[in-house]
Short mmCIF file of C-alpha atoms and ligand atoms in Angstrom, two decimals:
data_model
loop_
_atom_site.label_atom_id
_atom_site.label_comp_id
_atom_site.label_asym_id
_atom_site.label_seq_id
_atom_site.Cartn_x
_atom_site.Cartn_y
_atom_site.Cartn_z
CA UNK J 1 0.25 0.15 -0.02
CA UNK J 2 1.30 3.31 -0.71
CA UNK J 3 0.80 6.82 1.10
CA UNK J 4 -1.60 8.00 -1.07
CA UNK J 5 -3.80 4.55 -0.66
CA UNK J 6 -2.81 4.81 3.26
CA UNK J 7 -3.92 8.57 3.44
CA UNK J 8 -7.43 7.00 1.95
CA UNK J 9 -7.97 4.24 3.55
CA UNK J 10 -7.53 6.74 7.24
CA UNK J 11 -10.32 8.95 6.00
CA UNK J 12 -12.65 6.47 4.86
CA UNK J 13 -12.35 4.77 8.68
CA UNK J 14 -12.87 8.37 9.89
CA UNK J 15 -15.91 8.91 7.78
CA UNK J 16 -17.78 5.54 9.17
CA UNK J 17 -18.91 5.80 12.21
CA UNK J 18 -19.06 1.76 12.59
CA UNK J 19 -15.34 1.25 11.50
CA UNK J 20 -14.34 4.09 13.85
CA UNK J 21 -15.84 2.43 16.92
CA UNK J 22 -14.49 -0.95 15.87
CA UNK J 23 -10.92 0.90 15.47
CA UNK J 24 -11.51 2.63 19.19
CA UNK J 25 -12.18 -0.88 20.77
CA UNK J 26 -9.52 -2.58 19.35
CA UNK J 27 -7.02 0.23 20.60
CA UNK J 28 -8.94 -0.12 24.01
CA UNK J 29 -8.29 -3.51 24.25
CA UNK J 30 -4.46 -3.07 23.73
CA UNK J 31 -3.69 -0.37 25.70
CA UNK J 32 -6.59 -0.18 28.95
CA UNK J 33 -6.63 -4.10 28.87
CA UNK J 34 -9.63 -5.88 29.64
CA UNK J 35 -13.68 -4.91 30.50
CA UNK J 36 -14.41 -3.65 33.87
CA UNK J 37 -14.60 -6.34 36.02
CA UNK J 38 -16.92 -5.94 39.56
CA UNK J 39 -17.17 -8.44 42.31
CA UNK J 40 -21.32 -9.09 42.28
CA UNK J 41 -21.88 -11.59 44.76
CA UNK J 42 -19.49 -14.20 47.49
CA UNK J 43 -20.82 -16.88 49.06
CA UNK J 44 -18.93 -19.00 52.46
CA UNK J 45 -19.07 -22.63 51.90
CA UNK J 46 -18.81 -24.58 54.71
CA UNK J 47 -17.97 -28.11 54.39
CA UNK J 48 -16.92 -31.22 56.41
CA UNK J 49 -16.74 -32.72 53.24
CA UNK J 50 -17.36 -36.65 54.75
CA UNK J 51 -17.20 -35.63 58.63
CA UNK J 52 -13.54 -35.29 58.84
CA UNK J 53 -12.80 -31.82 58.24
CA UNK J 54 -13.79 -28.28 58.30
CA UNK J 55 -13.02 -26.55 55.25
CA UNK J 56 -14.55 -22.91 55.05
CA UNK J 57 -14.16 -21.52 51.55
CA UNK J 58 -14.94 -18.21 49.86
CA UNK J 59 -16.63 -18.18 46.01
CA UNK J 60 -16.33 -14.91 44.49
CA UNK J 61 -18.97 -14.38 41.86
CA UNK J 62 -18.10 -11.23 39.33
CA UNK J 63 -19.93 -9.15 37.13
CA UNK J 64 -19.32 -11.38 33.57
CA UNK J 65 -21.44 -13.94 33.20
CA UNK J 66 -20.44 -17.68 34.71
CA UNK J 67 -16.90 -16.35 36.20
CA UNK J 68 -16.74 -16.79 39.87
CA UNK J 69 -13.41 -17.67 42.07
CA UNK J 70 -12.56 -20.25 45.32
CA UNK J 71 -10.09 -20.00 47.81
CA UNK J 72 -9.37 -21.91 51.00
CA UNK J 73 -9.66 -19.46 54.50
CA UNK J 74 -8.54 -23.19 56.23
CA UNK J 75 -8.15 -22.80 59.86
CA UNK J 76 -9.66 -25.79 61.96
CA UNK J 77 -9.14 -24.70 65.37
CA UNK J 78 -10.68 -20.89 64.58
CA UNK J 79 -12.98 -21.75 61.75
CA UNK J 80 -16.09 -20.00 63.21
CA UNK J 81 -14.08 -16.76 63.63
CA UNK J 82 -12.81 -16.93 60.21
CA UNK J 83 -16.28 -17.46 58.78
CA UNK J 84 -17.93 -14.47 60.92
CA UNK J 85 -14.73 -12.36 59.52
CA UNK J 86 -15.53 -13.39 56.04
CA UNK J 87 -19.44 -13.02 56.35
CA UNK J 88 -19.30 -9.79 58.39
CA UNK J 89 -16.42 -7.65 57.62
CA UNK J 90 -15.08 -9.05 53.79
CA UNK J 91 -18.02 -9.71 52.00
CA UNK J 92 -19.31 -6.59 52.38
CA UNK J 93 -16.62 -4.67 52.02
CA UNK J 94 -15.37 -6.25 49.18
CA UNK J 95 -18.67 -6.36 46.75
CA UNK J 96 -18.77 -3.64 44.07
CA UNK J 97 -14.95 -3.53 43.92
CA UNK J 98 -12.34 -4.26 40.90
CA UNK J 99 -11.73 -7.79 40.59
CA UNK J 100 -8.48 -7.06 38.49
CA UNK J 101 -6.66 -5.03 41.14
CA UNK J 102 -5.29 -8.24 43.08
CA UNK J 103 -2.71 -6.48 44.54
CA UNK J 104 -4.70 -3.22 45.61
CA UNK J 105 -7.16 -5.46 47.43
CA UNK J 106 -4.77 -7.69 48.92
CA UNK J 107 -3.38 -4.51 50.60
CA UNK J 108 -6.52 -2.50 51.42
CA UNK J 109 -7.98 -5.73 52.23
CA UNK J 110 -5.13 -6.05 54.48
CA UNK J 111 -5.12 -2.24 55.83
CA UNK J 112 -8.74 -2.34 56.39
CA UNK J 113 -8.61 -4.21 59.71
CA UNK J 114 -6.08 -1.32 61.21
CA UNK J 115 -4.49 -4.56 63.09
CA UNK J 116 -3.08 -6.70 60.56
CA UNK J 117 -1.21 -9.95 60.24
CA UNK J 118 -3.09 -12.12 62.69
CA UNK J 119 -4.06 -15.27 62.09
CA UNK J 120 -7.85 -15.26 60.90
CA UNK J 121 -7.32 -12.52 58.93
CA UNK J 122 -4.53 -13.66 56.76
CA UNK J 123 -6.79 -16.78 56.34
CA UNK J 124 -9.64 -14.46 55.28
CA UNK J 125 -7.30 -12.48 52.78
CA UNK J 126 -6.10 -15.48 51.91
CA UNK J 127 -9.67 -16.63 50.94
CA UNK J 128 -9.64 -13.50 49.04
CA UNK J 129 -6.16 -13.68 47.55
CA UNK J 130 -6.92 -17.08 45.52
CA UNK J 131 -10.15 -16.60 44.79
CA UNK J 132 -9.03 -13.32 42.56
CA UNK J 133 -6.54 -15.12 41.40
CA UNK J 134 -8.61 -17.67 40.09
CA UNK J 135 -10.79 -15.58 38.35
CA UNK J 136 -8.09 -14.06 36.86
CA UNK J 137 -6.74 -17.11 35.51
CA UNK J 138 -10.36 -18.24 34.33
CA UNK J 139 -10.42 -15.10 32.38
CA UNK J 140 -7.08 -15.08 30.64
CA UNK J 141 -7.82 -18.98 30.15
CA UNK J 142 -4.54 -19.95 30.96
CA UNK J 143 -3.34 -21.77 34.74
CA UNK J 144 -2.00 -19.78 37.40
CA UNK J 145 1.23 -20.47 37.05
CA UNK J 146 1.51 -18.89 33.77
CA UNK J 147 0.80 -15.89 34.95
CA UNK J 148 3.44 -16.28 37.85
CA UNK J 149 5.70 -16.28 34.97
CA UNK J 150 5.45 -20.09 33.55
CA UNK J 151 6.57 -23.43 35.44
CA UNK J 152 10.55 -23.58 36.31
CA UNK J 153 9.77 -28.29 37.23
CA UNK J 154 7.98 -30.21 35.15
CA UNK J 155 5.89 -31.18 38.80
CA UNK J 156 5.80 -30.93 42.33
CA UNK J 157 8.03 -32.76 44.31
CA UNK J 158 6.23 -33.81 47.61
CA UNK J 159 7.70 -35.29 50.96
CA UNK J 160 5.76 -38.45 52.08
CA UNK J 161 4.70 -38.57 55.98
CA UNK J 162 6.09 -41.95 57.60
CA UNK J 163 7.03 -43.22 60.99
CA UNK J 164 7.55 -46.31 63.14
CA UNK J 165 6.58 -47.12 66.35
CA UNK J 166 10.17 -48.96 66.74
CA UNK J 167 12.95 -48.70 64.54
CA UNK J 168 12.01 -51.83 62.45
CA UNK J 169 8.53 -50.72 62.14
CA UNK J 170 9.94 -47.07 61.19
CA UNK J 171 12.32 -48.61 58.51
CA UNK J 172 9.82 -51.00 57.17
CA UNK J 173 7.52 -48.05 56.72
CA UNK J 174 10.18 -45.84 54.96
CA UNK J 175 11.10 -48.48 52.62
CA UNK J 176 7.12 -48.41 51.81
CA UNK J 177 7.32 -45.30 50.44
CA UNK J 178 10.38 -45.92 48.20
CA UNK J 179 8.54 -48.74 46.58
CA UNK J 180 5.77 -46.02 45.65
CA UNK J 181 8.31 -43.72 44.06
CA UNK J 182 8.90 -41.06 47.16
CA UNK J 183 12.60 -40.09 47.42
CA UNK J 184 11.53 -37.53 49.93
CA UNK J 185 10.40 -39.12 53.19
CA UNK J 186 9.36 -37.72 56.49
CA UNK J 187 10.11 -40.06 59.46
CA UNK J 188 8.32 -39.26 63.06
CA UNK J 189 8.83 -42.09 65.97
CA UNK J 190 7.10 -43.74 68.73
CA UNK J 191 3.29 -43.09 69.93
CA UNK J 192 1.85 -39.88 71.02
CA UNK J 193 1.74 -37.66 67.92
CA UNK J 194 4.36 -34.89 67.33
CA UNK J 195 7.31 -35.33 69.90
CA UNK J 196 7.17 -38.72 69.77
CA UNK J 197 10.56 -40.95 71.74
CA UNK J 198 10.02 -38.25 73.84
CA UNK J 199 6.62 -39.61 76.02
CA UNK J 200 6.63 -40.45 79.77
CA UNK J 201 3.61 -42.96 79.39
CA UNK J 202 0.37 -42.23 81.04
CA UNK J 203 0.11 -42.73 84.70
CA UNK J 204 4.50 -43.53 84.54
CA UNK J 205 6.42 -41.35 86.35
CA UNK J 206 7.29 -38.84 89.53
CA UNK J 207 3.93 -36.57 89.20
CA UNK J 208 2.42 -33.69 91.32
CA UNK J 209 -0.07 -34.81 93.55
CA UNK J 210 -3.23 -34.48 91.83
CA UNK J 211 -1.32 -33.35 89.12
CA UNK J 212 -1.76 -34.37 85.26
CA UNK J 213 -1.97 -37.82 84.49
CA UNK J 214 -1.46 -37.74 80.56
CA UNK J 215 1.42 -38.51 78.44
CA UNK J 216 3.93 -36.13 79.44
CA UNK J 217 6.72 -35.11 77.22
CA UNK J 218 10.35 -34.99 78.27
CA UNK J 219 12.94 -33.05 76.32
CA UNK J 220 15.48 -35.05 77.38
CA UNK J 221 14.29 -38.52 76.76
CA UNK J 222 13.08 -37.14 73.00
CA UNK J 223 17.10 -35.75 72.69
CA UNK J 224 18.21 -39.07 73.71
CA UNK J 225 15.63 -41.08 71.37
CA UNK J 226 15.56 -39.35 68.04
CA UNK J 227 19.57 -39.34 67.00
CA UNK J 228 19.70 -42.94 67.24
CA UNK J 229 16.19 -43.82 65.41
CA UNK J 230 18.05 -42.14 62.39
CA UNK J 231 21.04 -43.93 62.57
CA UNK J 232 19.20 -46.84 61.88
CA UNK J 233 16.60 -45.40 59.78
CA UNK J 234 20.17 -44.71 57.62
CA UNK J 235 21.95 -47.86 58.28
CA UNK J 236 19.09 -49.52 56.83
CA UNK J 237 17.68 -48.16 53.65
CA UNK J 238 21.06 -46.20 52.40
CA UNK J 239 22.02 -42.62 51.44
CA UNK J 240 19.42 -42.70 48.92
CA UNK J 241 15.62 -41.10 50.97
CA UNK J 242 15.91 -38.03 51.79
CA UNK J 243 15.06 -38.36 55.15
CA UNK J 244 12.90 -35.39 57.23
CA UNK J 245 12.01 -35.05 60.97
CA UNK J 246 9.28 -32.53 62.36
CA UNK J 247 10.54 -31.61 66.01
CA UNK J 248 7.00 -29.23 65.88
CA UNK J 249 8.73 -26.84 68.79
CA UNK J 250 8.58 -29.65 71.18
CA UNK J 251 12.42 -27.60 72.09
CA UNK J 252 13.80 -25.73 74.21
CA UNK J 253 17.10 -23.95 73.03
CA UNK J 254 19.98 -25.27 73.85
CA UNK J 255 18.37 -28.39 73.13
CA UNK J 256 17.37 -27.51 69.42
CA UNK J 257 21.12 -27.16 69.64
CA UNK J 258 22.30 -30.11 70.19
CA UNK J 259 19.42 -32.03 68.82
CA UNK J 260 20.77 -30.91 64.80
CA UNK J 261 24.40 -31.26 66.09
CA UNK J 262 23.28 -34.85 66.90
CA UNK J 263 21.33 -35.21 63.69
CA UNK J 264 24.14 -34.04 61.51
CA UNK J 265 25.47 -37.36 60.29
CA UNK J 266 22.55 -38.64 59.41
CA UNK J 267 22.09 -35.93 56.51
CA UNK J 268 18.33 -35.37 57.03
CA UNK J 269 16.60 -33.03 54.07
CA UNK J 270 15.87 -30.90 56.45
CA UNK J 271 15.15 -30.66 60.38
CA UNK J 272 11.55 -28.86 60.75
CA UNK J 273 10.42 -26.64 63.82
CA UNK J 274 13.15 -27.82 66.32
CA UNK J 275 12.56 -24.45 68.03
CA UNK J 276 9.27 -22.35 68.57
CA UNK J 277 8.43 -19.03 67.34
CA UNK J 278 9.18 -17.57 69.94
CA UNK J 279 12.41 -18.35 70.44
CA UNK J 280 13.62 -18.01 66.76
CA UNK J 281 17.36 -16.32 67.91
CA UNK J 282 18.57 -19.68 68.61
CA UNK J 283 18.99 -20.73 65.20
CA UNK J 284 21.91 -18.55 64.74
CA UNK J 285 23.52 -21.12 67.76
CA UNK J 286 22.66 -23.97 65.86
CA UNK J 287 24.67 -22.48 62.33
CA UNK J 288 27.65 -21.94 64.30
CA UNK J 289 27.19 -26.12 65.19
CA UNK J 290 26.12 -28.04 62.56
CA UNK J 291 25.29 -27.84 59.30
CA UNK J 292 21.96 -30.27 59.42
CA UNK J 293 19.51 -28.01 57.74
CA UNK J 294 16.28 -25.82 59.15
CA UNK J 295 12.66 -25.93 57.73
CA UNK J 296 11.15 -23.24 59.68
CA UNK J 297 7.50 -21.42 60.78
CA UNK J 298 4.57 -23.47 60.31
CA UNK J 299 3.02 -21.50 62.53
CA UNK J 300 4.52 -17.76 61.19
CA UNK J 301 1.42 -15.43 60.09
CA UNK J 302 3.99 -12.39 60.22
CA UNK J 303 6.06 -11.57 57.10
CA UNK J 304 8.36 -10.08 59.44
CA UNK J 305 8.63 -13.58 61.73
CA UNK J 306 10.08 -14.95 58.67
CA UNK J 307 12.46 -12.09 57.34
CA UNK J 308 15.68 -11.69 59.62
CA UNK J 309 15.95 -16.11 59.39
CA UNK J 310 15.53 -15.44 55.61
CA UNK J 311 18.30 -12.10 55.37
CA UNK J 312 20.56 -14.48 57.56
CA UNK J 313 20.76 -17.50 56.04
CA UNK J 314 19.98 -18.87 59.51
CA UNK J 315 17.41 -21.42 58.08
CA UNK J 316 16.81 -23.34 54.79
CA UNK J 317 13.37 -23.93 54.05
CA UNK J 318 10.13 -22.05 55.03
CA UNK J 319 7.23 -23.59 56.27
CA UNK J 320 4.53 -21.33 56.05
CA UNK J 321 0.99 -22.43 54.85
CA UNK J 322 -0.50 -20.62 52.05
CA UNK J 323 -3.52 -20.16 53.76
CA UNK J 324 -1.82 -18.61 56.79
CA UNK J 325 -0.05 -15.99 55.99
CA UNK J 326 -2.27 -14.51 53.14
CA UNK J 327 -2.58 -16.39 49.70
CA UNK J 328 -1.05 -16.27 46.73
CA UNK J 329 0.64 -13.20 46.53
CA UNK J 330 1.84 -13.14 49.73
CA UNK J 331 3.47 -16.50 49.16
CA UNK J 332 5.02 -15.77 45.38
CA UNK J 333 6.20 -12.90 47.75
CA UNK J 334 8.06 -14.98 50.37
CA UNK J 335 9.62 -16.87 47.14
CA UNK J 336 10.78 -14.21 45.68
CA UNK J 337 12.37 -12.97 48.84
CA UNK J 338 14.17 -16.36 50.04
CA UNK J 339 15.26 -16.82 45.87
CA UNK J 340 18.77 -14.64 46.31
CA UNK J 341 19.75 -15.19 50.11
CA UNK J 342 19.75 -18.99 48.53
CA UNK J 343 16.68 -20.21 51.09
CA UNK J 344 13.97 -22.38 49.57
CA UNK J 345 10.19 -22.79 50.10
CA UNK J 346 8.65 -26.29 51.67
CA UNK J 347 4.75 -24.60 51.83
CA UNK J 348 3.21 -26.77 54.66
CA UNK J 349 -0.08 -29.03 54.23
CA UNK J 350 -1.39 -31.00 56.95
CA UNK J 351 -4.03 -33.92 56.82
CA UNK J 352 -6.73 -31.03 58.05
CA UNK J 353 -6.13 -28.95 55.02
CA UNK J 354 -8.17 -28.63 51.59
CA UNK J 355 -7.91 -28.92 48.11
CA UNK J 356 -7.48 -25.52 47.58
CA UNK J 357 -5.09 -24.32 49.56
CA UNK J 358 -2.94 -27.46 48.50
CA UNK J 359 -3.33 -26.12 44.55
CA UNK J 360 -2.43 -22.40 45.39
CA UNK J 361 0.28 -23.93 46.70
CA UNK J 362 1.21 -25.65 43.67
CA UNK J 363 1.15 -22.91 41.62
CA UNK J 364 3.31 -20.89 43.35
CA UNK J 365 5.60 -23.84 44.28
CA UNK J 366 5.75 -25.10 40.24
CA UNK J 367 6.69 -21.66 38.85
CA UNK J 368 9.21 -20.15 41.46
CA UNK J 369 13.34 -20.81 40.89
CA UNK J 370 13.36 -21.14 45.31
CA UNK J 371 11.39 -23.87 45.36
CA UNK J 372 12.19 -26.78 48.12
CA UNK J 373 10.13 -29.03 48.61
CA UNK J 374 5.74 -29.18 48.97
CA UNK J 375 4.41 -31.26 52.00
CA UNK J 376 2.16 -33.44 50.63
CA UNK J 377 -1.49 -33.79 51.30
CA UNK J 378 -3.85 -36.57 49.74
CA UNK J 379 -8.21 -36.63 50.04
CA UNK J 380 -10.52 -39.54 49.97
CA UNK J 381 -13.33 -40.41 46.43
CA UNK J 382 -15.48 -38.68 48.30
CA UNK J 383 -13.25 -34.80 48.06
CA UNK J 384 -12.09 -35.91 44.28
CA UNK J 385 -15.74 -35.72 43.84
CA UNK J 386 -16.42 -32.87 45.63
CA UNK J 387 -13.76 -30.75 44.31
CA UNK J 388 -12.70 -31.93 40.55
CA UNK J 389 -10.04 -31.10 39.24
CA UNK J 390 -8.35 -31.15 42.61
CA UNK J 391 -4.42 -32.14 42.72
CA UNK J 392 -3.50 -36.18 42.71
CA UNK J 393 0.23 -37.21 43.59
CA UNK J 394 1.73 -39.96 41.30
CA UNK J 395 4.65 -41.39 42.63
CA UNK J 396 5.97 -38.34 44.84
CA UNK J 397 5.15 -35.18 42.29
CA UNK J 398 2.10 -33.26 42.41
CA UNK J 399 0.04 -32.35 39.50
CA UNK J 400 -2.88 -30.17 38.81
CA UNK J 401 -5.40 -30.56 35.97
CA UNK J 402 -3.95 -27.77 34.15
CA UNK J 403 -6.81 -26.30 33.66
CA UNK J 404 -7.24 -22.11 33.65
CA UNK J 405 -6.96 -20.18 37.21
CA UNK J 406 -6.46 -22.68 40.30
CA UNK J 407 -8.05 -25.36 37.86
CA UNK J 408 -10.67 -26.75 40.37
CA UNK J 409 -13.70 -26.32 41.10
CA UNK J 410 -16.31 -27.04 43.98
CA UNK J 411 -20.09 -28.81 43.97
CA UNK J 412 -21.38 -26.96 45.87
CA UNK J 413 -24.60 -29.53 46.32
CA UNK J 414 -22.17 -32.15 47.24
CA UNK J 415 -20.62 -29.79 49.96
CA UNK J 416 -24.24 -29.20 51.44
CA UNK J 417 -24.81 -32.79 51.65
CA UNK J 418 -22.08 -32.92 54.50
CA UNK J 419 -22.55 -29.52 56.75
CA UNK J 420 -19.79 -27.98 59.09
CA UNK J 421 -21.28 -27.90 62.42
CA UNK J 422 -20.55 -24.16 64.62
CA UNK J 423 -20.74 -26.14 67.79
CA UNK J 424 -17.24 -28.07 67.64
CA UNK J 425 -15.92 -29.94 70.89
CA UNK J 426 -13.68 -27.53 72.87
CA UNK J 427 -14.47 -24.93 70.79
CA UNK J 428 -11.78 -26.57 67.97
CA UNK J 429 -9.41 -26.35 70.12
CA UNK J 430 -5.77 -27.65 68.47
CA UNK J 431 -4.16 -29.76 71.64
CA UNK J 432 -1.75 -29.40 73.49
CA UNK J 433 0.85 -31.88 75.35
CA UNK J 434 2.21 -31.05 78.65
CA UNK J 435 5.18 -31.97 80.46
CA UNK J 436 5.02 -34.39 83.87
CA UNK J 437 4.87 -31.25 85.87
CA UNK J 438 1.64 -30.40 83.77
CA UNK J 439 2.99 -27.22 82.26
CA UNK J 440 1.92 -27.15 78.50
CA UNK J 441 4.38 -27.13 75.78
CA UNK J 442 4.41 -25.33 72.61
CA UNK J 443 3.16 -27.30 69.35
MG1 LIG W 1 5.34 -29.94 61.08
#
């Protein structure tokens, strides 16, 4: 086309109102992005998903026909507080807002409560944030990880949960996991849950008159038991499996240092939460005496709890739960912070967690160079039916559905068949261990 032709086409375009309108629309799409999108409605979906769980999801419905997103506000211990925070406080504030502006909504929702980074509001933020990413991905026609920069790995390696009541059983169970394709295996020990190997049985030992009679955690017993377990397991399974162990904050300062030092010869992939969040300054002491990798922060909810540990390179893995820190936006920022310092992510799962949170973690995991490992979680067939597109773990790797957004949906009518009873036993409290004199042990 010569210059004369172009001028004539230009004149024709400007002379024809219909053509001009089309051109304006094209320019607007290229320069202003997609048409406005508002949050028209929202609902809280509670379900026990067959009786085992206390799940709370947020569904955000937009002004675009059929376009909605779902997010997880998982908090098994303050479930009804989260429900009220969503229904009474977040939703009335959120309706009518621009669904495109995830970062702005995250920040304004965070400061909306004035006091911030508390666990309940973080759950609320997480649910909103995941639902907004789900919406954005569906609108773009791509999985969320594509919007975070695309895959940097082919699938997400996970670690399995194993243990044994004695050393032989621990070895047999690790070997079962290895045969099922797991390369990373967490090994817990004894009976009694976290802290196992350190419990004085109920009713035994010298106790205060009329006092606590249940199983009692003893730091010295734990410290003298666990290294021997790993020595035995390692001697039987060889150097190949990557072994992990979770202390669940049961140790105090110098004992945490000493356990880390004693486990050094058995080459753990990581030792998890050897200290409670109130005692994190002790990680400096651990670094001075051994190279046992440290995974930290399952119960952290404030970013400044993690920050000094990362920038001083005092830990090796961050252990936050995505639904406890503010969703994909917060998790991606945490991963980005970790990357230049060589610290890795190991987002927490746990048996009470849900498939929406798992998929939120998956999208960050698969797109971040700072990824280290993902804790496994698996669900019964009913949950796969209730949340179609739910992630699947096969031979140690987590796979998403590859569908746009988070990649999973929720069947609300099926969820409603398994209601969540608001009157939880003991208010739904997390159970803490006690020492022989009846004092509480930090979880
Ligand atoms: Mg843990």
